[in-house]
């Protein structure tokens, strides 16, 4: 049997399918009986989905130009691509 | 989340090797923001962050000919960033990452004190009101809450959450990039998610989140 504390700590392992057979069984059995832990696991799942929905911060054009400028200088110093014999 | 619009396949790597500037431009445009975001989980010093990212691009340019494709291109680039960021953070005497990454044990466990001795919740979670919270999380306001929650995570948790959930990488890949054990990765990922869940809980219930330790000033509202 798992208690609420163990279920709360194992929620990500459960969502990532990292629990073994018997732990997974105990976890699901606890969820059947415990509304608070059902809510908890759902909310951790939603938190994961919320994080997955984040877009990468856009690169600003001047930053991209600065990087490409540095690469051009790098290329000018050696042959391109630089690590080729 | 993988960079949109650019397929990092073998043909793309071949263009990079050939020195195709358009390919480099696409690569930098796709990943620069993600690299800065990860670098911020190593240092709060803007000059350190910028230098780490710049040095990463130079490293990519110099190393692409020798890149064998044993790890995905994106993994390889993030690994270069992590090495640069660690090196620069040490040099700048800011807090550097050390293994074990559970260095923030005291402040790190958001579930500390949440249970009675018999393992029952002190304050049992109750279901969220909207039946479809994921739609509610797509608003600009909610996205700001998620970003703020992410940025207030302890650095070791933020690195893992960024790579696993935000960038969508696998567990083994992330352990290799960050140089941490699988056990640490599991613990840090869960702790980070729990904190983000707390922030979303407070947002949906209309209560202000418990204030985290003061962090980088990112607010544009003041």
Coordinates of C-alpha atoms in Angstrom, one line a residue:
Chain A
X1 CA 0.0 0.0 0.0
X2 CA 1.1 3.5 -0.7
X3 CA 0.1 6.5 1.4
X4 CA -0.6 10.0 0.1
X5 CA 2.9 11.2 0.8
X6 CA 4.4 8.4 -1.2
X7 CA 2.0 9.0 -4.1
X8 CA 2.7 12.7 -4.1
X9 CA 6.4 12.1 -4.4
X10 CA 6.0 9.4 -7.0
X11 CA 3.7 11.4 -9.3
X12 CA 6.3 12.3 -11.9
X13 CA 7.7 8.8 -12.0
X14 CA 4.2 7.6 -12.6
X15 CA 3.6 10.1 -15.4
X16 CA 6.9 9.2 -16.9
X17 CA 6.2 5.4 -16.7
X18 CA 9.1 4.9 -14.4
X19 CA 7.3 2.9 -11.7
X20 CA 7.8 -0.9 -11.7
X21 CA 4.8 -3.2 -12.0
X22 CA 4.0 -3.5 -8.3
X23 CA 4.6 0.2 -7.5
X24 CA 2.4 1.2 -10.4
X25 CA -0.3 -1.1 -9.1
X26 CA -0.1 0.3 -5.6
X27 CA -0.1 3.8 -7.0
X28 CA -3.3 3.3 -9.1
X29 CA -5.0 1.5 -6.2
X30 CA -4.4 4.5 -4.0
X31 CA -5.8 6.8 -6.6
X32 CA -9.0 4.7 -6.8
X33 CA -9.6 5.5 -3.1
X34 CA -8.2 9.0 -2.8
X35 CA -9.7 12.1 -4.5
X36 CA -7.0 14.4 -3.2
X37 CA -4.3 12.4 -4.8
X38 CA -6.2 12.1 -8.0
X39 CA -6.4 15.8 -8.1
X40 CA -2.7 16.1 -7.3
X41 CA -1.6 13.7 -10.1
X42 CA -3.9 15.5 -12.6
X43 CA -2.4 18.9 -11.6
X44 CA 1.2 17.7 -11.9
X45 CA 0.3 16.4 -15.3
X46 CA -1.2 19.8 -16.2
X47 CA 1.9 21.5 -14.9
X48 CA 4.0 19.3 -17.3
X49 CA 1.7 20.2 -20.2
X50 CA 1.9 23.9 -19.3
X51 CA 5.7 23.8 -19.4
X52 CA 5.6 21.9 -22.7
X53 CA 3.4 24.6 -24.1
X54 CA 6.1 27.3 -23.6
X55 CA 7.6 28.7 -26.8
X56 CA 11.3 29.4 -26.9
X57 CA 12.1 33.1 -26.4
X58 CA 12.5 34.6 -29.8
X59 CA 16.1 35.5 -30.8
X60 CA 16.3 39.2 -31.5
X61 CA 17.7 40.2 -34.9
X62 CA 20.6 42.2 -33.6
X63 CA 21.7 39.2 -31.5
X64 CA 21.5 36.9 -34.4
X65 CA 23.6 39.4 -36.5
X66 CA 26.1 39.7 -33.7
X67 CA 26.6 35.9 -33.6
X68 CA 26.9 35.7 -37.4
X69 CA 29.4 38.5 -37.4
X70 CA 31.5 36.7 -34.8
X71 CA 31.3 33.5 -36.9
X72 CA 32.4 35.4 -40.0
X73 CA 35.4 36.8 -38.1
X74 CA 36.1 33.3 -36.9
X75 CA 36.0 32.0 -40.5
X76 CA 38.3 34.8 -41.7
X77 CA 40.9 33.7 -39.2
X78 CA 41.0 30.2 -40.5
X79 CA 39.7 28.1 -43.3
X80 CA 36.1 27.2 -43.4
X81 CA 34.9 24.9 -42.0
X82 CA 37.7 25.4 -39.5
X83 CA 38.3 21.9 -38.3
X84 CA 38.7 20.2 -41.6
X85 CA 42.3 19.2 -42.5
Chain B
X1 CA 9.7 22.4 -27.2
X2 CA 11.8 21.8 -30.3
X3 CA 12.7 24.8 -32.4
X4 CA 10.0 25.5 -34.9
X5 CA 10.6 25.5 -38.6
X6 CA 14.0 24.0 -38.7
X7 CA 14.6 20.3 -39.2
X8 CA 18.0 19.4 -37.6
X9 CA 18.5 16.4 -39.9
X10 CA 21.7 15.1 -41.6
X11 CA 21.2 17.3 -44.6
X12 CA 21.1 20.3 -42.3
X13 CA 24.3 19.2 -40.5
X14 CA 25.9 18.7 -43.9
X15 CA 25.1 22.3 -44.8
X16 CA 26.6 23.5 -41.5
X17 CA 29.7 21.5 -42.2
X18 CA 30.0 23.1 -45.6
X19 CA 29.8 26.6 -43.9
X20 CA 26.4 27.5 -45.3
X21 CA 25.6 30.8 -43.7
X22 CA 21.9 30.4 -44.2
X23 CA 22.0 27.2 -42.2
X24 CA 23.9 28.9 -39.4
X25 CA 21.4 31.8 -39.4
X26 CA 18.5 29.3 -39.1
X27 CA 20.3 27.5 -36.4
X28 CA 21.1 30.6 -34.4
X29 CA 17.6 32.0 -34.9
X30 CA 16.1 28.7 -33.7
X31 CA 18.3 28.1 -30.6
X32 CA 19.7 31.4 -29.4
X33 CA 16.8 32.1 -27.1
X34 CA 16.7 28.6 -25.6
X35 CA 20.5 28.8 -25.0
X36 CA 20.1 32.1 -23.2
X37 CA 17.3 30.7 -21.1
X38 CA 19.5 27.7 -20.0
X39 CA 22.5 29.9 -19.4
X40 CA 20.4 32.0 -17.0
X41 CA 20.1 28.8 -14.9
X42 CA 23.9 29.1 -14.3
X43 CA 24.4 32.7 -13.7
X44 CA 22.4 35.9 -13.1
X45 CA 25.2 38.0 -14.6
X46 CA 24.1 39.2 -18.0
X47 CA 27.6 39.5 -19.3
X48 CA 28.3 35.9 -18.2
X49 CA 25.2 34.7 -19.9
X50 CA 26.0 36.5 -23.2
X51 CA 29.6 35.3 -23.2
X52 CA 28.5 31.7 -22.6
X53 CA 26.1 31.8 -25.5
X54 CA 28.6 33.6 -27.8
X55 CA 31.3 31.1 -26.9
X56 CA 28.9 28.3 -27.5
X57 CA 28.2 29.5 -31.1
X58 CA 32.0 29.8 -31.7
X59 CA 32.4 26.3 -30.3
X60 CA 29.6 25.0 -32.6
X61 CA 31.3 26.6 -35.6
X62 CA 34.7 25.2 -34.8
X63 CA 33.5 21.8 -33.8
X64 CA 30.9 21.1 -36.5
X65 CA 33.4 19.4 -38.8
X66 CA 34.2 16.9 -36.1
X67 CA 30.6 16.5 -35.0
X68 CA 29.8 12.8 -35.6
X69 CA 26.1 12.8 -34.9
X70 CA 26.3 10.3 -32.1
X71 CA 24.0 12.6 -30.1
X72 CA 21.4 14.8 -31.7
X73 CA 22.7 18.2 -32.9
X74 CA 20.6 20.1 -30.3
X75 CA 22.0 17.9 -27.5
X76 CA 25.5 18.5 -28.6
X77 CA 24.9 22.3 -28.7
X78 CA 23.3 22.3 -25.3
X79 CA 26.3 20.3 -23.9
X80 CA 28.7 23.0 -25.2
X81 CA 26.6 25.7 -23.6
X82 CA 26.6 23.8 -20.2
X83 CA 30.4 23.5 -20.3
X84 CA 30.8 27.1 -21.2
X85 CA 28.3 28.3 -18.6
X86 CA 29.9 26.2 -15.8
X87 CA 33.4 27.5 -16.7
X88 CA 32.3 31.1 -16.9
X89 CA 30.2 30.9 -13.7
X90 CA 33.1 29.5 -11.8
X91 CA 35.4 32.3 -13.1
X92 CA 32.8 34.9 -12.2
X93 CA 32.6 33.4 -8.7
X94 CA 28.9 32.9 -9.1
X95 CA 27.3 29.8 -7.8
X96 CA 28.4 26.9 -10.0
X97 CA 26.7 23.6 -10.4
X98 CA 28.1 20.8 -8.5
X99 CA 27.1 17.2 -8.4
X100 CA 25.1 16.1 -6.5
X101 CA 22.7 18.7 -7.7
X102 CA 20.5 18.3 -4.7
X103 CA 22.5 21.2 -3.2
X104 CA 19.3 23.1 -2.5
X105 CA 18.0 20.3 -0.3
X106 CA 16.8 22.7 2.4
X107 CA 14.8 25.0 0.1
X108 CA 14.5 22.4 -2.6
X109 CA 11.7 20.1 -1.5
X110 CA 8.4 21.9 -2.1
X111 CA 6.6 19.0 -0.4
X112 CA 8.5 19.3 2.9
X113 CA 6.0 19.7 5.7
X114 CA 3.0 18.9 3.5
X115 CA 2.0 15.7 5.3
X116 CA 1.1 14.5 8.8
X117 CA 3.3 11.8 10.2
X118 CA 0.9 9.1 9.0
X119 CA 1.4 10.2 5.4
X120 CA -1.9 12.0 5.0
X121 CA -2.1 15.5 3.4
X122 CA -2.2 18.4 5.8
X123 CA -4.1 20.4 3.2
X124 CA -5.5 17.9 0.6
X125 CA -5.4 19.2 -2.9
X126 CA -8.8 19.8 -4.5
X127 CA -9.6 19.7 -8.2
X128 CA -9.1 22.8 -10.3
X129 CA -12.2 24.6 -11.3
X130 CA -11.9 24.7 -15.1
X131 CA -12.4 21.3 -16.5
X132 CA -9.9 22.1 -19.2
X133 CA -7.1 23.9 -17.5
X134 CA -4.7 23.4 -20.4
X135 CA -6.8 25.8 -22.5
X136 CA -6.8 28.3 -19.6
X137 CA -3.0 28.1 -19.5
X138 CA -2.7 29.3 -23.1
X139 CA -3.7 32.8 -22.3
X140 CA -0.9 35.4 -22.3
X141 CA -1.5 36.0 -18.6
X142 CA -1.2 32.3 -17.7
X143 CA 1.9 32.0 -19.9
X144 CA 3.5 34.8 -17.8
X145 CA 2.6 32.9 -14.6
X146 CA 4.3 29.8 -16.0
X147 CA 7.4 31.7 -17.1
X148 CA 7.6 33.4 -13.7
X149 CA 7.3 30.1 -11.9
X150 CA 10.0 28.6 -14.1
X151 CA 12.3 31.5 -13.5
X152 CA 11.8 31.3 -9.7
X153 CA 12.9 27.6 -9.5
X154 CA 16.2 26.9 -7.8
X155 CA 18.8 26.7 -10.6
X156 CA 19.4 22.9 -10.4
X157 CA 15.6 22.3 -10.8
X158 CA 15.3 24.9 -13.5
X159 CA 18.0 23.2 -15.7
X160 CA 16.3 19.9 -15.5
X161 CA 12.7 21.2 -16.1
X162 CA 13.9 23.4 -19.0
X163 CA 15.5 20.5 -20.8
X164 CA 13.0 17.8 -19.9
X165 CA 9.7 19.6 -20.1
X166 CA 10.2 22.8 -22.0
X167 CA 12.7 21.5 -24.6
X168 CA 11.2 18.1 -24.6
X169 CA 14.3 16.0 -24.3
X170 CA 14.6 12.5 -22.9
X171 CA 15.9 11.6 -19.5
X172 CA 19.2 10.0 -20.6
X173 CA 19.9 12.9 -23.0
X174 CA 19.4 15.4 -20.2
X175 CA 21.6 13.5 -17.7
X176 CA 24.4 13.5 -20.3
X177 CA 24.0 17.2 -21.0
X178 CA 23.9 18.3 -17.4
X179 CA 26.3 15.6 -16.0
X180 CA 23.9 14.5 -13.3
X181 CA 22.7 11.0 -12.3
X182 CA 19.3 9.6 -13.2
X183 CA 18.3 9.7 -9.6
X184 CA 19.0 13.4 -9.3
X185 CA 17.2 14.1 -12.6
X186 CA 14.1 12.4 -11.3
X187 CA 14.0 14.2 -8.0
X188 CA 14.8 17.6 -9.5
X189 CA 12.3 17.2 -12.3
X190 CA 9.5 16.4 -9.9
X191 CA 10.4 19.2 -7.5
X192 CA 10.4 21.7 -10.3
X193 CA 7.0 20.5 -11.6
X194 CA 5.5 20.6 -8.1
X195 CA 6.6 24.2 -7.7
X196 CA 5.1 25.1 -11.1
X197 CA 1.9 23.2 -10.1
X198 CA 1.8 25.4 -6.9
X199 CA 2.1 28.6 -9.0
X200 CA -0.7 27.4 -11.3
X201 CA -2.9 26.4 -8.3
X202 CA -2.5 29.9 -6.8
X203 CA -3.2 31.5 -10.2
X204 CA -6.4 29.5 -10.8
X205 CA -7.6 30.1 -7.3
X206 CA -6.8 33.8 -7.5
X207 CA -4.5 33.8 -4.6
X208 CA -1.1 35.4 -4.9
X209 CA 1.7 32.7 -5.0
X210 CA 4.0 32.4 -2.0
X211 CA 6.8 34.9 -2.9
X212 CA 9.9 33.1 -3.9
X213 CA 13.3 34.3 -2.9
X214 CA 14.1 37.5 -4.9
X215 CA 15.4 36.7 -8.3
X216 CA 16.5 38.5 -11.4
X217 CA 14.4 41.5 -12.1
X218 CA 12.3 40.4 -15.1
X219 CA 9.2 42.4 -14.5
X220 CA 8.2 44.9 -17.1
X221 CA 5.1 46.0 -15.2
X222 CA 6.9 48.4 -12.9

